[in-house]
mmCIF file with all atom_site columns, N, CA and C and ligand atoms in Angstrom:
data_model
loop_
_atom_site.group_PDB
_atom_site.id
_atom_site.type_symbol
_atom_site.label_atom_id
_atom_site.label_alt_id
_atom_site.label_comp_id
_atom_site.label_asym_id
_atom_site.label_entity_id
_atom_site.label_seq_id
_atom_site.pdbx_PDB_ins_code
_atom_site.Cartn_x
_atom_site.Cartn_y
_atom_site.Cartn_z
_atom_site.occupancy
_atom_site.B_iso_or_equiv
_atom_site.pdbx_formal_charge
_atom_site.auth_seq_id
_atom_site.auth_comp_id
_atom_site.auth_asym_id
_atom_site.auth_atom_id
_atom_site.pdbx_PDB_model_num
ATOM   1   N  N   . MET A 1 1  ? -47.014 57.931 33.835 1.00 57.00 ? 61  MET A N   1
ATOM   2   C  CA  . MET A 1 1  ? -46.864 59.390 33.720 1.00 57.00 ? 61  MET A CA  1
ATOM   3   C  C   . MET A 1 1  ? -45.602 59.871 34.432 1.00 57.00 ? 61  MET A C   1
ATOM   4   N  N   . GLY A 1 2  ? -45.169 59.130 35.445 1.00 59.00 ? 62  GLY A N   1
ATOM   5   C  CA  . GLY A 1 2  ? -44.064 59.581 36.272 1.00 59.00 ? 62  GLY A CA  1
ATOM   6   C  C   . GLY A 1 2  ? -42.757 59.703 35.514 1.00 59.00 ? 62  GLY A C   1
ATOM   7   N  N   . SER A 1 3  ? -42.629 58.948 34.430 1.00 65.00 ? 63  SER A N   1
ATOM   8   C  CA  . SER A 1 3  ? -41.356 58.956 33.725 1.00 65.00 ? 63  SER A CA  1
ATOM   9   C  C   . SER A 1 3  ? -41.269 60.065 32.677 1.00 65.00 ? 63  SER A C   1
ATOM   10  N  N   . VAL A 1 4  ? -42.407 60.738 32.438 1.00 72.00 ? 64  VAL A N   1
ATOM   11  C  CA  . VAL A 1 4  ? -42.385 61.819 31.452 1.00 72.00 ? 64  VAL A CA  1
ATOM   12  C  C   . VAL A 1 4  ? -41.662 63.036 32.015 1.00 72.00 ? 64  VAL A C   1
ATOM   13  N  N   . ILE A 1 5  ? -40.723 63.554 31.268 1.00 71.00 ? 65  ILE A N   1
ATOM   14  C  CA  . ILE A 1 5  ? -39.954 64.706 31.722 1.00 71.00 ? 65  ILE A CA  1
ATOM   15  C  C   . ILE A 1 5  ? -40.688 65.993 31.366 1.00 71.00 ? 65  ILE A C   1
ATOM   16  N  N   . ASP A 1 6  ? -40.896 66.805 32.363 1.00 80.00 ? 66  ASP A N   1
ATOM   17  C  CA  . ASP A 1 6  ? -41.497 68.108 32.118 1.00 80.00 ? 66  ASP A CA  1
ATOM   18  C  C   . ASP A 1 6  ? -40.422 69.057 31.589 1.00 80.00 ? 66  ASP A C   1
ATOM   19  N  N   . LEU A 1 7  ? -40.610 69.516 30.382 1.00 78.00 ? 67  LEU A N   1
ATOM   20  C  CA  . LEU A 1 7  ? -39.561 70.330 29.745 1.00 78.00 ? 67  LEU A CA  1
ATOM   21  C  C   . LEU A 1 7  ? -39.292 71.609 30.516 1.00 78.00 ? 67  LEU A C   1
ATOM   22  N  N   . ASN A 1 8  ? -40.338 72.192 31.084 1.00 80.00 ? 68  ASN A N   1
ATOM   23  C  CA  . ASN A 1 8  ? -40.123 73.423 31.842 1.00 80.00 ? 68  ASN A CA  1
ATOM   24  C  C   . ASN A 1 8  ? -39.302 73.157 33.093 1.00 80.00 ? 68  ASN A C   1
ATOM   25  N  N   . ASP A 1 9  ? -39.618 72.072 33.777 1.00 77.00 ? 69  ASP A N   1
ATOM   26  C  CA  . ASP A 1 9  ? -38.833 71.700 34.945 1.00 77.00 ? 69  ASP A CA  1
ATOM   27  C  C   . ASP A 1 9  ? -37.388 71.469 34.558 1.00 77.00 ? 69  ASP A C   1
ATOM   28  N  N   . TRP A 1 10 ? -37.205 70.774 33.457 1.00 66.00 ? 70  TRP A N   1
ATOM   29  C  CA  . TRP A 1 10 ? -35.851 70.470 33.024 1.00 66.00 ? 70  TRP A CA  1
ATOM   30  C  C   . TRP A 1 10 ? -35.071 71.744 32.727 1.00 66.00 ? 70  TRP A C   1
ATOM   31  N  N   . ARG A 1 11 ? -35.733 72.687 32.122 1.00 71.00 ? 71  ARG A N   1
ATOM   32  C  CA  . ARG A 1 11 ? -35.060 73.936 31.764 1.00 71.00 ? 71  ARG A CA  1
ATOM   33  C  C   . ARG A 1 11 ? -34.658 74.700 33.025 1.00 71.00 ? 71  ARG A C   1
ATOM   34  N  N   . LEU A 1 12 ? -35.548 74.724 33.992 1.00 68.00 ? 72  LEU A N   1
ATOM   35  C  CA  . LEU A 1 12 ? -35.216 75.382 35.253 1.00 68.00 ? 72  LEU A CA  1
ATOM   36  C  C   . LEU A 1 12 ? -34.024 74.705 35.908 1.00 68.00 ? 72  LEU A C   1
ATOM   37  N  N   . ASN A 1 13 ? -34.046 73.399 35.937 1.00 63.00 ? 73  ASN A N   1
ATOM   38  C  CA  . ASN A 1 13 ? -32.933 72.659 36.515 1.00 63.00 ? 73  ASN A CA  1
ATOM   39  C  C   . ASN A 1 13 ? -31.624 73.013 35.828 1.00 63.00 ? 73  ASN A C   1
ATOM   40  N  N   . SER A 1 14 ? -31.663 73.114 34.528 1.00 53.00 ? 74  SER A N   1
ATOM   41  C  CA  . SER A 1 14 ? -30.434 73.348 33.784 1.00 53.00 ? 74  SER A CA  1
ATOM   42  C  C   . SER A 1 14 ? -29.875 74.736 34.070 1.00 53.00 ? 74  SER A C   1
ATOM   43  N  N   . MET A 1 15 ? -30.741 75.651 34.482 1.00 56.00 ? 75  MET A N   1
ATOM   44  C  CA  . MET A 1 15 ? -30.251 76.975 34.855 1.00 56.00 ? 75  MET A CA  1
ATOM   45  C  C   . MET A 1 15 ? -29.579 76.946 36.215 1.00 56.00 ? 75  MET A C   1
ATOM   46  N  N   . GLN A 1 16 ? -30.097 76.105 37.092 1.00 56.00 ? 76  GLN A N   1
ATOM   47  C  CA  . GLN A 1 16 ? -29.630 76.143 38.474 1.00 56.00 ? 76  GLN A CA  1
ATOM   48  C  C   . GLN A 1 16 ? -28.515 75.153 38.749 1.00 56.00 ? 76  GLN A C   1
ATOM   49  N  N   . GLY A 1 17 ? -28.584 74.012 38.096 1.00 60.00 ? 77  GLY A N   1
ATOM   50  C  CA  . GLY A 1 17 ? -27.688 72.960 38.534 1.00 60.00 ? 77  GLY A CA  1
ATOM   51  C  C   . GLY A 1 17 ? -27.050 72.208 37.401 1.00 60.00 ? 77  GLY A C   1
ATOM   52  N  N   . PRO A 1 18 ? -26.364 71.176 37.771 1.00 74.00 ? 78  PRO A N   1
ATOM   53  C  CA  . PRO A 1 18 ? -25.548 70.442 36.819 1.00 74.00 ? 78  PRO A CA  1
ATOM   54  C  C   . PRO A 1 18 ? -26.315 69.429 35.991 1.00 74.00 ? 78  PRO A C   1
ATOM   55  N  N   . VAL A 1 19 ? -27.102 69.910 35.050 1.00 84.00 ? 79  VAL A N   1
ATOM   56  C  CA  . VAL A 1 19 ? -27.653 69.004 34.045 1.00 84.00 ? 79  VAL A CA  1
ATOM   57  C  C   . VAL A 1 19 ? -27.471 69.638 32.675 1.00 84.00 ? 79  VAL A C   1
ATOM   58  N  N   . CYS A 1 20 ? -27.286 68.793 31.694 1.00 90.00 ? 80  CYS A N   1
ATOM   59  C  CA  . CYS A 1 20 ? -27.212 69.264 30.315 1.00 90.00 ? 80  CYS A CA  1
ATOM   60  C  C   . CYS A 1 20 ? -28.552 69.872 29.922 1.00 90.00 ? 80  CYS A C   1
ATOM   61  N  N   . ALA A 1 21 ? -28.523 70.907 29.110 1.00 89.00 ? 81  ALA A N   1
ATOM   62  C  CA  . ALA A 1 21 ? -29.753 71.595 28.725 1.00 89.00 ? 81  ALA A CA  1
ATOM   63  C  C   . ALA A 1 21 ? -30.598 70.788 27.752 1.00 89.00 ? 81  ALA A C   1
ATOM   64  N  N   . ILE A 1 22 ? -30.046 69.741 27.199 1.00 89.00 ? 82  ILE A N   1
ATOM   65  C  CA  . ILE A 1 22 ? -30.841 68.864 26.352 1.00 89.00 ? 82  ILE A CA  1
ATOM   66  C  C   . ILE A 1 22 ? -31.719 68.005 27.249 1.00 89.00 ? 82  ILE A C   1
ATOM   67  N  N   . ALA A 1 23 ? -33.021 68.089 27.053 1.00 86.00 ? 83  ALA A N   1
ATOM   68  C  CA  . ALA A 1 23 ? -33.954 67.390 27.934 1.00 86.00 ? 83  ALA A CA  1
ATOM   69  C  C   . ALA A 1 23 ? -33.696 65.895 27.923 1.00 86.00 ? 83  ALA A C   1
ATOM   70  N  N   . GLY A 1 24 ? -33.567 65.342 29.098 1.00 88.00 ? 84  GLY A N   1
ATOM   71  C  CA  . GLY A 1 24 ? -33.395 63.912 29.224 1.00 88.00 ? 84  GLY A CA  1
ATOM   72  C  C   . GLY A 1 24 ? -31.961 63.454 29.157 1.00 88.00 ? 84  GLY A C   1
ATOM   73  N  N   . CYS A 1 25 ? -31.039 64.350 28.890 1.00 90.00 ? 85  CYS A N   1
ATOM   74  C  CA  . CYS A 1 25 ? -29.640 63.961 28.809 1.00 90.00 ? 85  CYS A CA  1
ATOM   75  C  C   . CYS A 1 25 ? -29.072 63.753 30.213 1.00 90.00 ? 85  CYS A C   1
ATOM   76  N  N   . PRO A 1 26 ? -28.496 62.607 30.462 1.00 89.00 ? 86  PRO A N   1
ATOM   77  C  CA  . PRO A 1 26 ? -27.978 62.291 31.796 1.00 89.00 ? 86  PRO A CA  1
ATOM   78  C  C   . PRO A 1 26 ? -26.541 62.757 32.024 1.00 89.00 ? 86  PRO A C   1
ATOM   79  N  N   . ASN A 1 27 ? -25.926 63.307 31.019 1.00 91.00 ? 87  ASN A N   1
ATOM   80  C  CA  . ASN A 1 27 ? -24.513 63.665 31.139 1.00 91.00 ? 87  ASN A CA  1
ATOM   81  C  C   . ASN A 1 27 ? -24.308 64.958 31.921 1.00 91.00 ? 87  ASN A C   1
ATOM   82  N  N   . LYS A 1 28 ? -23.128 65.122 32.441 1.00 89.00 ? 88  LYS A N   1
ATOM   83  C  CA  . LYS A 1 28 ? -22.805 66.352 33.150 1.00 89.00 ? 88  LYS A CA  1
ATOM   84  C  C   . LYS A 1 28 ? -22.509 67.470 32.157 1.00 89.00 ? 88  LYS A C   1
ATOM   85  N  N   . PRO A 1 29 ? -22.975 68.676 32.462 1.00 89.00 ? 89  PRO A N   1
ATOM   86  C  CA  . PRO A 1 29 ? -22.741 69.810 31.571 1.00 89.00 ? 89  PRO A CA  1
ATOM   87  C  C   . PRO A 1 29 ? -21.338 70.362 31.766 1.00 89.00 ? 89  PRO A C   1
ATOM   88  N  N   . THR A 1 30 ? -20.449 69.972 30.913 1.00 92.00 ? 90  THR A N   1
ATOM   89  C  CA  . THR A 1 30 ? -19.057 70.367 31.081 1.00 92.00 ? 90  THR A CA  1
ATOM   90  C  C   . THR A 1 30 ? -18.685 71.562 30.213 1.00 92.00 ? 90  THR A C   1
ATOM   91  N  N   . ASN A 1 31 ? -19.557 71.925 29.303 1.00 92.00 ? 91  ASN A N   1
ATOM   92  C  CA  . ASN A 1 31 ? -19.228 73.009 28.390 1.00 92.00 ? 91  ASN A CA  1
ATOM   93  C  C   . ASN A 1 31 ? -20.327 74.065 28.367 1.00 92.00 ? 91  ASN A C   1
ATOM   94  N  N   . GLN A 1 32 ? -19.918 75.320 28.372 1.00 92.00 ? 92  GLN A N   1
ATOM   95  C  CA  . GLN A 1 32 ? -20.885 76.394 28.195 1.00 92.00 ? 92  GLN A CA  1
ATOM   96  C  C   . GLN A 1 32 ? -20.769 76.936 26.787 1.00 92.00 ? 92  GLN A C   1
ATOM   97  N  N   . CYS A 1 33 ? -21.882 76.970 26.099 1.00 92.00 ? 93  CYS A N   1
ATOM   98  C  CA  . CYS A 1 33 ? -21.871 77.501 24.741 1.00 92.00 ? 93  CYS A CA  1
ATOM   99  C  C   . CYS A 1 33 ? -21.634 79.002 24.793 1.00 92.00 ? 93  CYS A C   1
ATOM   100 N  N   . PRO A 1 34 ? -20.646 79.503 24.055 1.00 92.00 ? 94  PRO A N   1
ATOM   101 C  CA  . PRO A 1 34 ? -20.348 80.930 24.061 1.00 92.00 ? 94  PRO A CA  1
ATOM   102 C  C   . PRO A 1 34 ? -21.434 81.758 23.381 1.00 92.00 ? 94  PRO A C   1
ATOM   103 N  N   . LYS A 1 35 ? -22.240 81.094 22.581 1.00 90.00 ? 95  LYS A N   1
ATOM   104 C  CA  . LYS A 1 35 ? -23.247 81.827 21.820 1.00 90.00 ? 95  LYS A CA  1
ATOM   105 C  C   . LYS A 1 35 ? -24.545 81.999 22.596 1.00 90.00 ? 95  LYS A C   1
ATOM   106 N  N   . CYS A 1 36 ? -25.003 80.912 23.253 1.00 90.00 ? 96  CYS A N   1
ATOM   107 C  CA  . CYS A 1 36 ? -26.276 81.003 23.960 1.00 90.00 ? 96  CYS A CA  1
ATOM   108 C  C   . CYS A 1 36 ? -26.105 80.940 25.477 1.00 90.00 ? 96  CYS A C   1
ATOM   109 N  N   . SER A 1 37 ? -24.855 80.833 25.949 1.00 89.00 ? 97  SER A N   1
ATOM   110 C  CA  . SER A 1 37 ? -24.549 80.866 27.381 1.00 89.00 ? 97  SER A CA  1
ATOM   111 C  C   . SER A 1 37 ? -25.254 79.779 28.170 1.00 89.00 ? 97  SER A C   1
ATOM   112 N  N   . THR A 1 38 ? -25.543 78.685 27.502 1.00 89.00 ? 98  THR A N   1
ATOM   113 C  CA  . THR A 1 38 ? -26.209 77.572 28.157 1.00 89.00 ? 98  THR A CA  1
ATOM   114 C  C   . THR A 1 38 ? -25.220 76.430 28.321 1.00 89.00 ? 98  THR A C   1
ATOM   115 N  N   . TYR A 1 39 ? -25.359 75.716 29.423 1.00 89.00 ? 99  TYR A N   1
ATOM   116 C  CA  . TYR A 1 39 ? -24.454 74.601 29.676 1.00 89.00 ? 99  TYR A CA  1
ATOM   117 C  C   . TYR A 1 39 ? -24.953 73.334 29.015 1.00 89.00 ? 99  TYR A C   1
ATOM   118 N  N   . TYR A 1 40 ? -24.036 72.640 28.369 1.00 91.00 ? 100 TYR A N   1
ATOM   119 C  CA  . TYR A 1 40 ? -24.329 71.360 27.744 1.00 91.00 ? 100 TYR A CA  1
ATOM   120 C  C   . TYR A 1 40 ? -23.212 70.382 28.073 1.00 91.00 ? 100 TYR A C   1
ATOM   121 N  N   . CYS A 1 41 ? -23.528 69.105 27.921 1.00 94.00 ? 101 CYS A N   1
ATOM   122 C  CA  . CYS A 1 41 ? -22.468 68.115 28.008 1.00 94.00 ? 101 CYS A CA  1
ATOM   123 C  C   . CYS A 1 41 ? -21.612 68.210 26.747 1.00 94.00 ? 101 CYS A C   1
ATOM   124 N  N   . PHE A 1 42 ? -20.510 67.492 26.761 1.00 94.00 ? 102 PHE A N   1
ATOM   125 C  CA  . PHE A 1 42 ? -19.559 67.605 25.658 1.00 94.00 ? 102 PHE A CA  1
ATOM   126 C  C   . PHE A 1 42 ? -20.205 67.301 24.302 1.00 94.00 ? 102 PHE A C   1
ATOM   127 N  N   . GLU A 1 43 ? -21.030 66.271 24.268 1.00 93.00 ? 103 GLU A N   1
ATOM   128 C  CA  . GLU A 1 43 ? -21.663 65.896 23.008 1.00 93.00 ? 103 GLU A CA  1
ATOM   129 C  C   . GLU A 1 43 ? -22.632 66.966 22.518 1.00 93.00 ? 103 GLU A C   1
ATOM   130 N  N   . HIS A 1 44 ? -23.448 67.471 23.450 1.00 94.00 ? 104 HIS A N   1
ATOM   131 C  CA  . HIS A 1 44 ? -24.543 68.346 23.019 1.00 94.00 ? 104 HIS A CA  1
ATOM   132 C  C   . HIS A 1 44 ? -24.092 69.776 22.758 1.00 94.00 ? 104 HIS A C   1
ATOM   133 N  N   . VAL A 1 45 ? -22.999 70.185 23.364 1.00 94.00 ? 105 VAL A N   1
ATOM   134 C  CA  . VAL A 1 45 ? -22.537 71.547 23.084 1.00 94.00 ? 105 VAL A CA  1
ATOM   135 C  C   . VAL A 1 45 ? -22.127 71.660 21.611 1.00 94.00 ? 105 VAL A C   1
ATOM   136 N  N   . LYS A 1 46 ? -21.747 70.510 21.056 1.00 92.00 ? 106 LYS A N   1
ATOM   137 C  CA  . LYS A 1 46 ? -21.379 70.508 19.636 1.00 92.00 ? 106 LYS A CA  1
ATOM   138 C  C   . LYS A 1 46 ? -22.603 70.388 18.732 1.00 92.00 ? 106 LYS A C   1
ATOM   139 N  N   . SER A 1 47 ? -23.613 69.668 19.214 1.00 91.00 ? 107 SER A N   1
ATOM   140 C  CA  . SER A 1 47 ? -24.690 69.295 18.297 1.00 91.00 ? 107 SER A CA  1
ATOM   141 C  C   . SER A 1 47 ? -25.967 70.100 18.468 1.00 91.00 ? 107 SER A C   1
ATOM   142 N  N   . HIS A 1 48 ? -26.067 70.905 19.522 1.00 93.00 ? 108 HIS A N   1
ATOM   143 C  CA  . HIS A 1 48 ? -27.293 71.692 19.639 1.00 93.00 ? 108 HIS A CA  1
ATOM   144 C  C   . HIS A 1 48 ? -27.259 72.830 18.627 1.00 93.00 ? 108 HIS A C   1
ATOM   145 N  N   . PHE A 1 49 ? -28.392 73.365 18.349 1.00 86.00 ? 109 PHE A N   1
ATOM   146 C  CA  . PHE A 1 49 ? -28.408 74.449 17.366 1.00 86.00 ? 109 PHE A CA  1
ATOM   147 C  C   . PHE A 1 49 ? -29.189 75.637 17.916 1.00 86.00 ? 109 PHE A C   1
ATOM   148 N  N   . HIS A 1 50 ? -29.024 76.770 17.296 1.00 89.00 ? 110 HIS A N   1
ATOM   149 C  CA  . HIS A 1 50 ? -29.642 78.003 17.759 1.00 89.00 ? 110 HIS A CA  1
ATOM   150 C  C   . HIS A 1 50 ? -30.749 78.430 16.828 1.00 89.00 ? 110 HIS A C   1
ATOM   151 N  N   . MET A 1 51 ? -31.706 79.079 17.416 1.00 78.00 ? 111 MET A N   1
ATOM   152 C  CA  . MET A 1 51 ? -32.718 79.716 16.602 1.00 78.00 ? 111 MET A CA  1
ATOM   153 C  C   . MET A 1 51 ? -32.097 80.943 15.938 1.00 78.00 ? 111 MET A C   1
ATOM   154 N  N   . GLU A 1 52 ? -32.035 80.930 14.641 1.00 72.00 ? 112 GLU A N   1
ATOM   155 C  CA  . GLU A 1 52 ? -31.513 82.101 13.949 1.00 72.00 ? 112 GLU A CA  1
ATOM   156 C  C   . GLU A 1 52 ? -32.683 82.971 13.516 1.00 72.00 ? 112 GLU A C   1
ATOM   157 N  N   . SER A 1 53 ? -32.544 84.245 13.688 1.00 67.00 ? 113 SER A N   1
ATOM   158 C  CA  . SER A 1 53 ? -33.588 85.128 13.194 1.00 67.00 ? 113 SER A CA  1
ATOM   159 C  C   . SER A 1 53 ? -33.532 85.127 11.678 1.00 67.00 ? 113 SER A C   1
ATOM   160 N  N   . SER A 1 54 ? -34.682 85.247 11.064 1.00 65.00 ? 114 SER A N   1
ATOM   161 C  CA  . SER A 1 54 ? -34.725 85.213 9.608  1.00 65.00 ? 114 SER A CA  1
ATOM   162 C  C   . SER A 1 54 ? -33.956 86.387 9.029  1.00 65.00 ? 114 SER A C   1
ATOM   163 N  N   . GLU A 1 55 ? -33.814 87.426 9.824  1.00 65.00 ? 115 GLU A N   1
ATOM   164 C  CA  . GLU A 1 55 ? -33.065 88.589 9.371  1.00 65.00 ? 115 GLU A CA  1
ATOM   165 C  C   . GLU A 1 55 ? -31.580 88.239 9.185  1.00 65.00 ? 115 GLU A C   1
ATOM   166 N  N   . ASP A 1 56 ? -31.016 87.549 10.183 1.00 65.00 ? 116 ASP A N   1
ATOM   167 C  CA  . ASP A 1 56 ? -29.629 87.105 10.080 1.00 65.00 ? 116 ASP A CA  1
ATOM   168 C  C   . ASP A 1 56 ? -29.423 86.252 8.847  1.00 65.00 ? 116 ASP A C   1
ATOM   169 N  N   . ARG A 1 57 ? -30.345 85.331 8.664  1.00 66.00 ? 117 ARG A N   1
ATOM   170 C  CA  . ARG A 1 57 ? -30.180 84.406 7.542  1.00 66.00 ? 117 ARG A CA  1
ATOM   171 C  C   . ARG A 1 57 ? -30.248 85.174 6.223  1.00 66.00 ? 117 ARG A C   1
ATOM   172 N  N   . GLN A 1 58 ? -31.112 86.149 6.152  1.00 69.00 ? 118 GLN A N   1
ATOM   173 C  CA  . GLN A 1 58 ? -31.255 86.942 4.934  1.00 69.00 ? 118 GLN A CA  1
ATOM   174 C  C   . GLN A 1 58 ? -29.971 87.727 4.666  1.00 69.00 ? 118 GLN A C   1
ATOM   175 N  N   . ASN A 1 59 ? -29.383 88.302 5.710  1.00 70.00 ? 119 ASN A N   1
ATOM   176 C  CA  . ASN A 1 59 ? -28.145 89.046 5.533  1.00 70.00 ? 119 ASN A CA  1
ATOM   177 C  C   . ASN A 1 59 ? -27.046 88.157 4.976  1.00 70.00 ? 119 ASN A C   1
ATOM   178 N  N   . ARG A 1 60 ? -26.959 86.961 5.534  1.00 67.00 ? 120 ARG A N   1
ATOM   179 C  CA  . ARG A 1 60 ? -25.913 86.053 5.078  1.00 67.00 ? 120 ARG A CA  1
ATOM   180 C  C   . ARG A 1 60 ? -26.140 85.683 3.613  1.00 67.00 ? 120 ARG A C   1
ATOM   181 N  N   . TYR A 1 61 ? -27.387 85.500 3.277  1.00 69.00 ? 121 TYR A N   1
ATOM   182 C  CA  . TYR A 1 61 ? -27.724 85.138 1.914  1.00 69.00 ? 121 TYR A CA  1
ATOM   183 C  C   . TYR A 1 61 ? -27.337 86.285 0.967  1.00 69.00 ? 121 TYR A C   1
ATOM   184 N  N   . ASP A 1 62 ? -27.605 87.488 1.386  1.00 72.00 ? 122 ASP A N   1
ATOM   185 C  CA  . ASP A 1 62 ? -27.245 88.639 0.565  1.00 72.00 ? 122 ASP A CA  1
ATOM   186 C  C   . ASP A 1 62 ? -25.740 88.722 0.357  1.00 72.00 ? 122 ASP A C   1
ATOM   187 N  N   . ASP A 1 63 ? -24.979 88.461 1.419  1.00 72.00 ? 123 ASP A N   1
ATOM   188 C  CA  . ASP A 1 63 ? -23.527 88.495 1.310  1.00 72.00 ? 123 ASP A CA  1
ATOM   189 C  C   . ASP A 1 63 ? -23.045 87.508 0.252  1.00 72.00 ? 123 ASP A C   1
ATOM   190 N  N   . ILE A 1 64 ? -23.610 86.335 0.278  1.00 68.00 ? 124 ILE A N   1
ATOM   191 C  CA  . ILE A 1 64 ? -23.197 85.315 -0.690 1.00 68.00 ? 124 ILE A CA  1
ATOM   192 C  C   . ILE A 1 64 ? -23.481 85.789 -2.105 1.00 68.00 ? 124 ILE A C   1
ATOM   193 N  N   . ASN A 1 65 ? -24.617 86.376 -2.294 1.00 75.00 ? 125 ASN A N   1
ATOM   194 C  CA  . ASN A 1 65 ? -24.970 86.854 -3.620 1.00 75.00 ? 125 ASN A CA  1
ATOM   195 C  C   . ASN A 1 65 ? -24.047 87.984 -4.072 1.00 75.00 ? 125 ASN A C   1
ATOM   196 N  N   . ARG A 1 66 ? -23.631 88.799 -3.115 1.00 75.00 ? 126 ARG A N   1
ATOM   197 C  CA  . ARG A 1 66 ? -22.783 89.933 -3.470 1.00 75.00 ? 126 ARG A CA  1
ATOM   198 C  C   . ARG A 1 66 ? -21.401 89.460 -3.939 1.00 75.00 ? 126 ARG A C   1
ATOM   199 N  N   . ILE A 1 67 ? -20.911 88.414 -3.315 1.00 63.00 ? 127 ILE A N   1
ATOM   200 C  CA  . ILE A 1 67 ? -19.589 87.893 -3.670 1.00 63.00 ? 127 ILE A CA  1
ATOM   201 C  C   . ILE A 1 67 ? -19.593 87.331 -5.082 1.00 63.00 ? 127 ILE A C   1
ATOM   202 N  N   . ARG A 1 68 ? -20.679 86.688 -5.464 1.00 63.00 ? 128 ARG A N   1
ATOM   203 C  CA  . ARG A 1 68 ? -20.708 86.048 -6.787 1.00 63.00 ? 128 ARG A CA  1
ATOM   204 C  C   . ARG A 1 68 ? -20.899 87.018 -7.924 1.00 63.00 ? 128 ARG A C   1
HETATM 205 ZN ZN1 . LIG B 2 .  ? -25.454 77.443 21.967 1.00 92.99 ? 307 LIG B ZN1 1
HETATM 206 ZN ZN1 . LIG B 2 .  ? -26.191 66.424 26.863 1.00 92.99 ? 308 LIG B ZN1 1
#
């Protein structure tokens, strides 16, 4: 049980100190995402994704339809 990472603990740590916000990632957080203001290591700042509200997605979809 000792090796299981508590996600809540990890999240708290990532707010306070130098760990990547991706749970279990051992890399140093060298980049702050401008969109979610969370620190990630170089790899994860590129590959993490955001929760998009369905409203945003719908707007984008409408824009595409309008152009065509
Ligand atoms: Zn982000
Ligand atoms: Zn990372």
